[in-house]
Structure formats: structure tokens, C-alpha cells
XYZ file of C-alpha atoms in Angstrom:
155
model
C 40.865 111.812 85.569
C 39.255 109.345 87.942
C 41.107 106.111 88.680
C 37.924 104.111 88.962
C 34.362 104.165 87.719
C 31.017 103.698 89.388
C 30.713 100.306 87.690
C 34.120 99.272 89.045
C 33.122 100.366 92.557
C 30.047 98.160 92.224
C 32.329 95.290 91.194
C 34.283 95.745 94.414
C 31.412 96.395 96.823
C 27.952 94.998 97.382
C 25.660 97.478 95.672
C 23.184 97.243 98.564
C 25.765 98.745 100.927
C 26.209 101.698 98.582
C 22.525 101.938 97.694
C 21.644 102.428 101.349
C 24.042 105.369 101.693
C 23.433 107.580 98.689
C 19.806 108.648 99.090
C 18.515 110.959 101.765
C 14.934 109.734 101.370
C 15.332 106.538 103.370
C 14.953 104.476 100.207
C 17.438 102.250 98.480
C 18.902 103.182 95.105
C 19.105 100.566 92.383
C 22.368 99.372 90.895
C 21.356 101.142 87.669
C 20.837 104.396 89.589
C 24.336 104.174 91.066
C 25.975 104.242 87.637
C 23.631 106.874 86.175
C 24.847 110.401 86.926
C 21.388 111.647 85.993
C 20.111 110.339 89.343
C 20.837 111.548 92.865
C 22.464 108.197 93.644
C 24.709 108.307 90.595
C 25.700 111.927 91.168
C 26.637 111.205 94.768
C 28.726 108.172 93.860
C 30.412 110.142 91.062
C 31.155 112.960 93.522
C 32.664 110.491 96.000
C 34.875 109.103 93.199
C 35.943 112.658 92.287
C 36.734 113.396 95.929
C 38.731 110.157 96.172
C 40.678 111.102 93.054
C 41.489 114.472 94.597
C 42.777 112.807 97.760
C 45.013 110.539 95.683
C 46.273 113.356 93.463
C 47.244 115.531 96.395
C 48.934 112.653 98.227
C 51.072 111.499 95.303
C 52.063 115.041 94.348
C 53.888 115.580 97.635
C 57.659 115.532 97.301
C 57.522 115.917 93.511
C 57.735 112.136 93.121
C 54.887 112.102 90.599
C 53.331 114.569 88.219
C 49.631 114.390 87.507
C 50.611 113.708 83.903
C 52.346 110.518 85.133
C 49.070 109.299 86.569
C 47.142 110.363 83.478
C 49.627 108.280 81.507
C 48.647 105.238 83.551
C 44.968 105.861 82.841
C 45.517 106.514 79.131
C 48.317 104.102 78.256
C 48.537 101.384 80.903
C 44.948 100.430 81.807
C 46.051 96.969 82.974
C 49.040 98.090 85.044
C 49.480 97.074 88.653
C 49.842 100.736 89.609
C 46.504 101.673 88.095
C 44.917 98.620 89.748
C 46.211 99.894 93.081
C 44.903 103.402 92.411
C 41.528 101.977 91.366
C 41.297 99.933 94.579
C 42.324 102.868 96.755
C 39.923 105.164 94.918
C 37.017 102.745 95.357
C 37.762 102.265 99.061
C 38.012 106.008 99.591
C 34.800 106.681 97.659
C 32.858 104.105 99.664
C 34.283 105.481 102.895
C 33.324 108.998 101.887
C 29.783 107.835 101.147
C 29.599 106.160 104.555
C 30.877 109.355 106.176
C 27.821 111.162 104.796
C 25.956 109.581 107.703
C 28.391 111.030 110.277
C 29.159 107.617 111.730
C 31.438 107.261 114.738
C 35.000 106.244 113.845
C 34.564 102.766 115.323
C 31.488 102.104 113.207
C 33.221 103.469 110.112
C 36.171 101.169 110.687
C 33.843 98.209 111.040
C 31.633 99.038 108.038
C 34.345 100.173 105.640
C 37.701 98.729 106.726
C 39.067 99.502 103.277
C 38.791 103.227 103.963
C 41.418 103.160 106.720
C 43.578 100.853 104.606
C 43.288 103.265 101.665
C 44.241 106.203 103.864
C 47.271 104.183 104.950
C 48.273 103.585 101.331
C 47.926 107.318 100.659
C 50.250 108.024 103.579
C 52.764 105.501 102.213
C 52.627 107.066 98.739
C 52.956 110.560 100.224
C 55.924 109.527 102.382
C 57.679 107.554 99.655
C 57.273 104.231 101.464
C 55.306 102.862 98.493
C 55.815 103.648 94.810
C 53.747 103.189 91.694
C 56.035 100.754 89.901
C 54.626 101.350 86.427
C 55.512 105.048 86.373
C 58.891 105.458 84.654
C 61.751 107.416 86.187
C 60.356 107.441 89.702
C 62.729 106.950 92.634
C 62.518 103.725 94.606
C 60.551 103.612 97.826
C 62.204 105.667 100.525
C 63.940 108.065 98.117
C 62.057 111.347 97.961
C 61.909 114.275 95.612
C 63.957 113.515 92.513
C 61.182 113.434 89.896
C 61.346 116.395 87.531
C 58.673 118.903 86.636
C 55.781 120.420 88.465
C 53.484 118.061 90.390
C 50.514 119.712 88.692
C 51.698 119.354 85.091
């Protein structure tokens, strides 16, 4: 259950930045290629979004604060919620950072090219540590209170 789409990533980032990082041929992918999973460019962006989703899922599952079904509920039932908007932003920033990391850039260059990646990792740490909560998920403890959500984090 991804929290963003390739089209939404393109809404948040200049497609040329992404297009220069998804092909190994030295060429530039088109915007259409980036949203088409039948192309190398589209498959790579989709994989980066999947990887970003996995990073989010594992971070929010810590401490039993959220169940994956809570997040699926946001996707299915609250598409305009502030929590899903946050997850979409974090997912896009992580996906773009993961694409940039394909080029094995030094940390300083990564931070300069994709500042959102470090910010997104910081948000993941806050969610994991209970310093930030997804306000649209019912029955979740306030920030700073860990571990009182019920059920398995993988349900």
C-alpha cells in the first residue's frame, strides 16, 4: 500500500532531476516513462516508492503505536487527511533520495541534491520514537506516549 504515486512524486519534484537518475544508459527518461511501470524508468521509480513505503511501515510499527491496518485505513478512507499528506511527502522524499543513492553519491552531495531525504529520515525517527504522531489515526497515544495501541503492528 504505497503512500504516494509516481505521478505525485512528479508533482513534488522536477521530472528532469528524476529522469537523470533512473536510467543506466546515460540518457534521460521522459515524464511519461517515469509513470509507466512497463519502462525501466517507471519500474525504478515504482521500486523506490515501494522501498520508501517499507521504510515508513517499519518505522511506524515500532512501539506498537500503529498497525499497518491503521495506515491502510488512511489510504482507503481518508485520502485527504493531513496524516496521509505527511506520509505522501515523506514517501516521495525517501523515494527521490533512494533514486539519488543509486549513483553512490557522497553524503554531502546527497544532502545538497535531495535535502528532503534527510528531513524525511528525521520524520521517520520522530514517528518511531513517538515524538510525532499521525493525528488522523484514531486511538493513538499523543506524542511522547509510547506503546499503548492494541493489536499486532503487522495486522
